[in-house]
Amino acid sequence: MSTTGPECRHLAAELRALRVRAGLSLAQLAAATTYSKSSWERYLNAKSLPPWAAVQELCRVADEPERALRALWELAEADWSGRGKVAANPAEAVTSSSLPESVTDNGGDDDVTAPPAKAVAVEEVEKAEVASEQAETPDEPATAAQPEPAAAPVRRPRRLHRLRSSTGLFAVVAVVCAMLTAGVAYAWRSDSPAPPAVPYWKAIRMGCAGASCVGQDAQQTGCGMGPTTVGPDYFTSSAGADLQFRYSTTCDTAWIKAWNAQVGDTVSLSTPGVATQDLLLANAFLASDGADTPMVTAGRGAVLRACLTPVGHPTQPQCFTERVP
């Protein structure tokens, strides 16, 4: 692909975070796996999609479960290969060239001049019978003294019987073909809308839901797949840090994604009736590339409050508020 999609970048960011948490350099990661240092550099910077086996090896050396990353990898693989781009109207893929020529835009009622099926069948059977008789009767030398035998027409009744049987069979086949053609035309002209495409994450069983998700990581539980952004794309603090409210309709949970912050900054998320969840941006990777707070449970209409406390200024948090739609 010429450009890297958001799901591929998301997967790469999670893999980088996993490497940092494991305390591995690129050289150490290459030594602990079957993939080279240059390969890991491409995978971790979203220059190339890592094979699933590489993700498994990273999870193994970092002692992390594979389930959440498996789901992210499937989304990234679909994004990378282009399979995730679903046509807006799948019915547009059906063209008139795939239908019988007798089907037209007005339902196949156009006048078409064609010989009747029964007449065509009779003519074809006549030709076949004549050819069969010519093949069965050997040629004999013609003599002027021998007249043509008068008994030859006695075979006519048997030919007529076979002709009528064949004609009936052809008529039945013609009726069946007409019924099939009408069924295809009816299905093609149906105005019923195609069913909407189901996102990948809807078919995946999440690791938690609602109150059982409080304090857990959105990515490891699977709730981080296909999140909804609440409010604007992101809020920017006076210190330049960016905060984004994220919500999972599948898990009924919310969390904050923070990036462009300073090492030592703290991000907190609160909602009435649920324990406040805090995130310490302990290193440069988490502060710069992005990290998620633990989740809180939040239903429709819940008020979410996110606060960024700059390092060295514990009494000067800057807060933003949004409501789940």
Coordinates of C-alpha atoms in Angstrom, one line a residue:
M1 CA 0.0 0.0 0.0
S2 CA 1.2 3.5 -0.7
T3 CA -0.1 4.9 2.6
T4 CA -0.5 3.5 6.0
G5 CA -4.0 3.3 7.4
P6 CA -5.1 4.2 10.9
E7 CA -5.5 0.6 12.0
C8 CA -2.0 -0.2 10.9
R9 CA -0.6 2.8 12.8
H10 CA -2.7 1.8 15.8
L11 CA -1.2 -1.7 15.8
A12 CA 2.3 -0.4 15.4
A13 CA 1.8 1.9 18.4
E14 CA 0.6 -1.0 20.5
L15 CA 3.6 -3.1 19.5
R16 CA 6.0 -0.2 20.4
A17 CA 4.3 0.2 23.8
L18 CA 4.7 -3.6 24.4
R19 CA 8.4 -3.5 23.5
V20 CA 8.9 -0.5 25.8
R21 CA 7.1 -2.2 28.7
A22 CA 9.2 -5.3 28.1
G23 CA 12.4 -3.2 28.3
L24 CA 13.8 -4.5 25.0
S25 CA 15.9 -2.7 22.4
L26 CA 15.5 -3.6 18.8
A27 CA 18.7 -5.6 18.9
Q28 CA 17.5 -7.6 21.9
L29 CA 14.1 -8.1 20.3
A30 CA 15.7 -9.5 17.2
A31 CA 17.9 -11.8 19.3
A32 CA 14.9 -13.1 21.2
T33 CA 12.8 -13.8 18.0
T34 CA 13.2 -15.2 14.5
Y35 CA 12.9 -11.7 12.9
S36 CA 15.7 -9.3 12.2
K37 CA 16.3 -5.9 13.6
S38 CA 15.5 -4.2 10.3
S39 CA 12.2 -6.2 10.1
W40 CA 11.2 -5.1 13.6
E41 CA 12.1 -1.5 12.7
R42 CA 9.6 -1.6 9.8
Y43 CA 6.9 -3.3 11.9
L44 CA 7.1 -1.0 14.9
N45 CA 7.0 2.1 12.6
A46 CA 4.1 1.0 10.5
K47 CA 6.2 0.8 7.4
S48 CA 5.2 -2.8 6.9
L49 CA 2.5 -5.1 8.3
P50 CA 4.0 -7.7 10.7
P51 CA 3.0 -11.3 10.1
W52 CA 0.9 -12.7 12.9
A53 CA 3.7 -15.0 13.9
A54 CA 5.9 -12.0 14.6
V55 CA 3.2 -10.5 16.9
Q56 CA 3.0 -13.8 18.7
E57 CA 6.7 -13.9 19.3
L58 CA 6.7 -10.3 20.7
C59 CA 3.8 -11.3 23.0
R60 CA 5.8 -14.3 24.2
V61 CA 9.0 -12.5 25.0
A62 CA 7.0 -9.6 26.7
D63 CA 4.8 -12.1 28.6
E64 CA 1.6 -10.5 27.3
P65 CA -1.7 -12.2 26.2
E66 CA -2.3 -12.5 22.5
R67 CA -6.1 -12.0 22.4
A68 CA -6.3 -8.2 22.2
L69 CA -3.4 -7.9 19.8
R70 CA -5.0 -10.6 17.6
A71 CA -8.1 -8.5 17.1
L72 CA -6.0 -5.4 16.4
W73 CA -3.8 -7.3 13.9
E74 CA -6.9 -8.6 12.0
L75 CA -8.1 -5.0 11.7
A76 CA -4.7 -3.8 10.5
E77 CA -4.4 -6.7 8.1
A78 CA -7.8 -5.8 6.6
D79 CA -6.7 -2.1 6.4
W80 CA -3.4 -3.0 4.8
S81 CA -4.8 -5.4 2.2
G82 CA -7.8 -3.2 1.4
R83 CA -10.4 -5.8 2.5
G84 CA -11.8 -3.4 5.1
K85 CA -13.0 -1.0 2.5
V86 CA -16.6 -2.1 2.1
A87 CA -18.6 -0.8 -0.9
A88 CA -21.3 1.7 0.0
N89 CA -23.9 -0.3 -2.0
P90 CA -22.9 -3.9 -2.7
A91 CA -25.8 -4.2 -5.1
E92 CA -23.9 -2.0 -7.5
A93 CA -21.6 -4.9 -8.2
V94 CA -24.4 -6.6 -10.1
T95 CA -24.4 -5.7 -13.8
S96 CA -26.8 -6.3 -16.6
S97 CA -24.1 -8.4 -18.3
S98 CA -24.5 -11.1 -15.7
L99 CA -28.2 -11.5 -16.4
P100 CA -29.9 -13.3 -19.3
E101 CA -30.3 -11.2 -22.4
S102 CA -34.1 -11.4 -22.1
V103 CA -34.0 -9.4 -18.8
T104 CA -34.5 -5.6 -19.5
D105 CA -35.0 -2.6 -17.3
N106 CA -38.8 -2.8 -17.7
G107 CA -38.9 -6.4 -16.3
G108 CA -38.3 -8.3 -19.5
D109 CA -41.6 -7.2 -21.2
D110 CA -39.9 -5.9 -24.4
D111 CA -41.0 -7.5 -27.6
V112 CA -38.4 -9.8 -29.0
T113 CA -38.8 -11.5 -32.3
A114 CA -37.6 -15.1 -32.0
P115 CA -38.8 -18.5 -33.4
P116 CA -41.1 -20.4 -31.1
A117 CA -39.2 -22.9 -28.9
K118 CA -41.4 -25.8 -30.1
A119 CA -40.8 -25.1 -33.8
V120 CA -37.1 -24.9 -33.2
A121 CA -37.1 -28.2 -31.4
V122 CA -39.1 -29.9 -34.1
E123 CA -36.8 -28.7 -36.8
E124 CA -33.7 -29.9 -34.9
V125 CA -35.2 -33.3 -34.2
E126 CA -36.1 -33.7 -37.9
K127 CA -32.5 -33.0 -38.9
A128 CA -31.2 -35.4 -36.3
E129 CA -33.6 -38.2 -37.6
V130 CA -32.6 -37.7 -41.2
A131 CA -28.9 -37.8 -40.3
S132 CA -29.4 -41.0 -38.3
E133 CA -31.3 -42.7 -41.1
Q134 CA -28.6 -41.7 -43.6
A135 CA -25.9 -43.2 -41.3
E136 CA -27.8 -46.4 -40.8
T137 CA -28.5 -47.1 -44.5
P138 CA -25.4 -48.1 -46.6
D139 CA -25.1 -46.6 -50.0
E140 CA -26.0 -49.1 -52.8
P141 CA -25.1 -48.7 -56.5
A142 CA -27.9 -47.2 -58.5
T143 CA -29.3 -49.1 -61.4
A144 CA -31.8 -48.0 -64.0
A145 CA -33.7 -51.3 -63.8
Q146 CA -34.4 -51.2 -60.0
P147 CA -37.2 -48.8 -59.0
E148 CA -37.2 -47.1 -55.6
P149 CA -38.8 -49.4 -52.9
A150 CA -42.3 -48.4 -52.1
A151 CA -42.1 -49.8 -48.5
A152 CA -39.8 -47.0 -47.2
P153 CA -42.5 -44.8 -45.8
V154 CA -43.6 -47.5 -43.2
R155 CA -40.9 -46.1 -40.8
R156 CA -42.7 -42.8 -40.6
P157 CA -45.0 -43.6 -37.6
R158 CA -42.0 -44.5 -35.4
R159 CA -40.2 -41.3 -36.3
L160 CA -43.4 -39.3 -35.6
H161 CA -43.7 -41.0 -32.2
R162 CA -40.1 -40.2 -31.3
L163 CA -40.5 -36.7 -32.7
R164 CA -43.6 -36.0 -30.4
S165 CA -41.7 -37.4 -27.4
S166 CA -38.6 -35.2 -28.1
T167 CA -40.8 -32.2 -28.7
G168 CA -42.5 -32.7 -25.3
L169 CA -39.2 -32.9 -23.6
F170 CA -37.9 -29.8 -25.3
A171 CA -41.1 -28.0 -24.2
V172 CA -40.6 -29.0 -20.6
V173 CA -37.0 -27.8 -20.7
A174 CA -38.0 -24.5 -22.2
V175 CA -40.6 -23.9 -19.5
V176 CA -38.1 -24.6 -16.7
C177 CA -35.5 -22.2 -18.3
A178 CA -38.2 -19.5 -18.5
M179 CA -39.1 -20.0 -14.8
L180 CA -35.4 -19.8 -13.8
T181 CA -34.9 -16.7 -15.9
A182 CA -38.0 -15.0 -14.4
G183 CA -36.6 -15.8 -10.9
V184 CA -33.2 -14.3 -11.7
A185 CA -34.9 -11.1 -13.1
Y186 CA -37.1 -10.8 -10.0
A187 CA -34.2 -11.1 -7.6
W188 CA -32.2 -8.6 -9.6
R189 CA -34.9 -6.1 -9.7
S190 CA -35.7 -6.3 -6.0
D191 CA -35.5 -2.9 -4.3
S192 CA -34.8 -4.2 -0.8
P193 CA -31.6 -2.7 0.6
A194 CA -28.6 -4.9 1.2
P195 CA -27.8 -5.6 4.9
P196 CA -25.2 -3.3 6.4
A197 CA -21.7 -4.5 6.8
V198 CA -20.9 -5.8 10.3
P199 CA -17.6 -4.4 11.7
Y200 CA -15.0 -7.0 12.7
W201 CA -15.2 -6.1 16.4
K202 CA -18.9 -6.8 16.6
A203 CA -18.2 -10.5 16.1
I204 CA -15.4 -10.7 18.7
R205 CA -16.2 -11.6 22.3
M206 CA -14.8 -8.9 24.6
G207 CA -13.0 -9.6 27.8
C208 CA -15.4 -7.5 29.9
A209 CA -18.5 -5.4 29.8
G210 CA -19.8 -2.5 32.0
A211 CA -18.7 -2.5 35.6
S212 CA -16.4 -5.5 35.2
C213 CA -14.2 -3.3 32.9
V214 CA -13.4 -0.6 35.5
G215 CA -9.7 -0.2 35.9
Q216 CA -8.8 -2.5 33.0
D217 CA -6.9 -1.7 29.8
A218 CA -9.1 -1.1 26.8
Q219 CA -6.7 -2.8 24.3
Q220 CA -6.1 -5.9 26.3
T221 CA -9.8 -6.5 26.9
G222 CA -10.8 -5.8 23.3
C223 CA -12.9 -2.8 24.1
G224 CA -10.5 -0.6 22.3
M225 CA -11.5 -2.0 18.9
G226 CA -13.7 0.5 16.9
P227 CA -14.1 3.1 19.6
T228 CA -16.2 6.3 19.2
T229 CA -14.6 9.7 19.8
V230 CA -16.7 11.8 22.2
G231 CA -16.8 15.5 21.4
P232 CA -14.1 17.0 19.2
D233 CA -11.2 15.0 17.8
Y234 CA -9.1 16.0 20.8
F235 CA -8.5 18.7 23.4
T236 CA -5.1 20.5 23.7
S237 CA -3.9 21.7 27.1
S238 CA -2.1 24.9 27.6
A239 CA 1.1 22.9 27.9
G240 CA 0.5 21.3 24.4
A241 CA -0.7 17.9 25.5
D242 CA -3.5 16.3 23.5
L243 CA -6.4 14.5 25.2
Q244 CA -9.1 12.5 23.4
F245 CA -12.3 11.1 24.9
R246 CA -13.0 7.5 23.7
Y247 CA -16.1 5.4 24.2
S248 CA -16.9 1.8 23.5
T249 CA -20.6 1.1 22.6
T250 CA -19.8 -2.7 22.9
C251 CA -18.4 -2.6 26.4
D252 CA -20.2 0.6 27.7
T253 CA -16.9 2.0 28.8
A254 CA -14.8 5.2 28.4
W255 CA -11.2 6.1 28.6
I256 CA -8.8 8.9 27.7
K257 CA -6.0 8.7 25.1
A258 CA -3.2 11.2 25.7
W259 CA -0.2 12.1 23.6
N260 CA 2.3 15.0 23.0
A261 CA 2.6 15.3 26.8
Q262 CA 5.7 15.6 29.1
V263 CA 7.3 12.7 31.0
G264 CA 5.8 12.7 34.5
D265 CA 2.5 14.2 33.5
T266 CA -0.6 12.5 35.0
V267 CA -4.0 12.1 33.2
S268 CA -7.1 11.2 35.2
L269 CA -10.6 10.3 34.1
S270 CA -13.7 10.5 36.3
T271 CA -17.5 10.0 36.0
P272 CA -20.1 10.2 38.8
G273 CA -20.4 7.0 40.8
V274 CA -17.2 5.4 39.4
A275 CA -13.7 5.4 40.9
T276 CA -11.3 7.9 39.2
Q277 CA -8.7 6.3 37.0
D278 CA -5.2 7.7 36.7
L279 CA -2.4 7.3 34.2
L280 CA 1.2 8.3 34.8
L281 CA 3.2 9.0 31.7
A282 CA 6.3 7.5 33.0
N283 CA 8.6 7.5 30.0
A284 CA 9.1 9.4 26.7
F285 CA 7.3 6.8 24.6
L286 CA 4.1 6.9 26.6
A287 CA 4.2 10.7 26.8
S288 CA 4.9 11.3 23.1
D289 CA 3.4 8.4 21.1
G290 CA 0.3 8.0 23.2
A291 CA -1.2 5.9 26.1
D292 CA -4.7 5.1 27.4
T293 CA -6.0 5.6 30.9
P294 CA -7.7 2.6 32.6
M295 CA -11.4 2.4 31.7
V296 CA -14.5 3.6 33.6
T297 CA -18.0 2.3 33.0
A298 CA -20.2 4.9 31.2
G299 CA -23.6 4.6 29.7
R300 CA -25.4 6.9 27.3
G301 CA -25.6 10.5 28.8
A302 CA -22.7 9.9 31.3
V303 CA -20.6 13.0 32.1
L304 CA -16.9 12.4 31.6
R305 CA -14.2 14.6 33.1
A306 CA -10.5 14.4 32.0
C307 CA -7.7 16.3 33.8
L308 CA -4.1 16.7 32.9
T309 CA -1.8 17.5 35.8
P310 CA 1.6 18.8 34.5
V311 CA 4.8 17.3 36.1
G312 CA 6.0 19.6 38.9
H313 CA 2.6 21.3 39.2
P314 CA 0.4 18.9 41.2
T315 CA -2.1 21.6 42.2
Q316 CA -2.7 23.0 38.7
P317 CA -4.6 20.4 36.7
Q318 CA -6.3 21.4 33.5
C319 CA -9.7 19.7 33.0
F320 CA -12.1 19.1 30.1
T321 CA -15.6 17.7 30.3
E322 CA -17.8 15.8 27.7
R323 CA -21.0 13.9 27.8
V324 CA -21.5 10.5 26.1
P325 CA -24.1 11.0 23.4

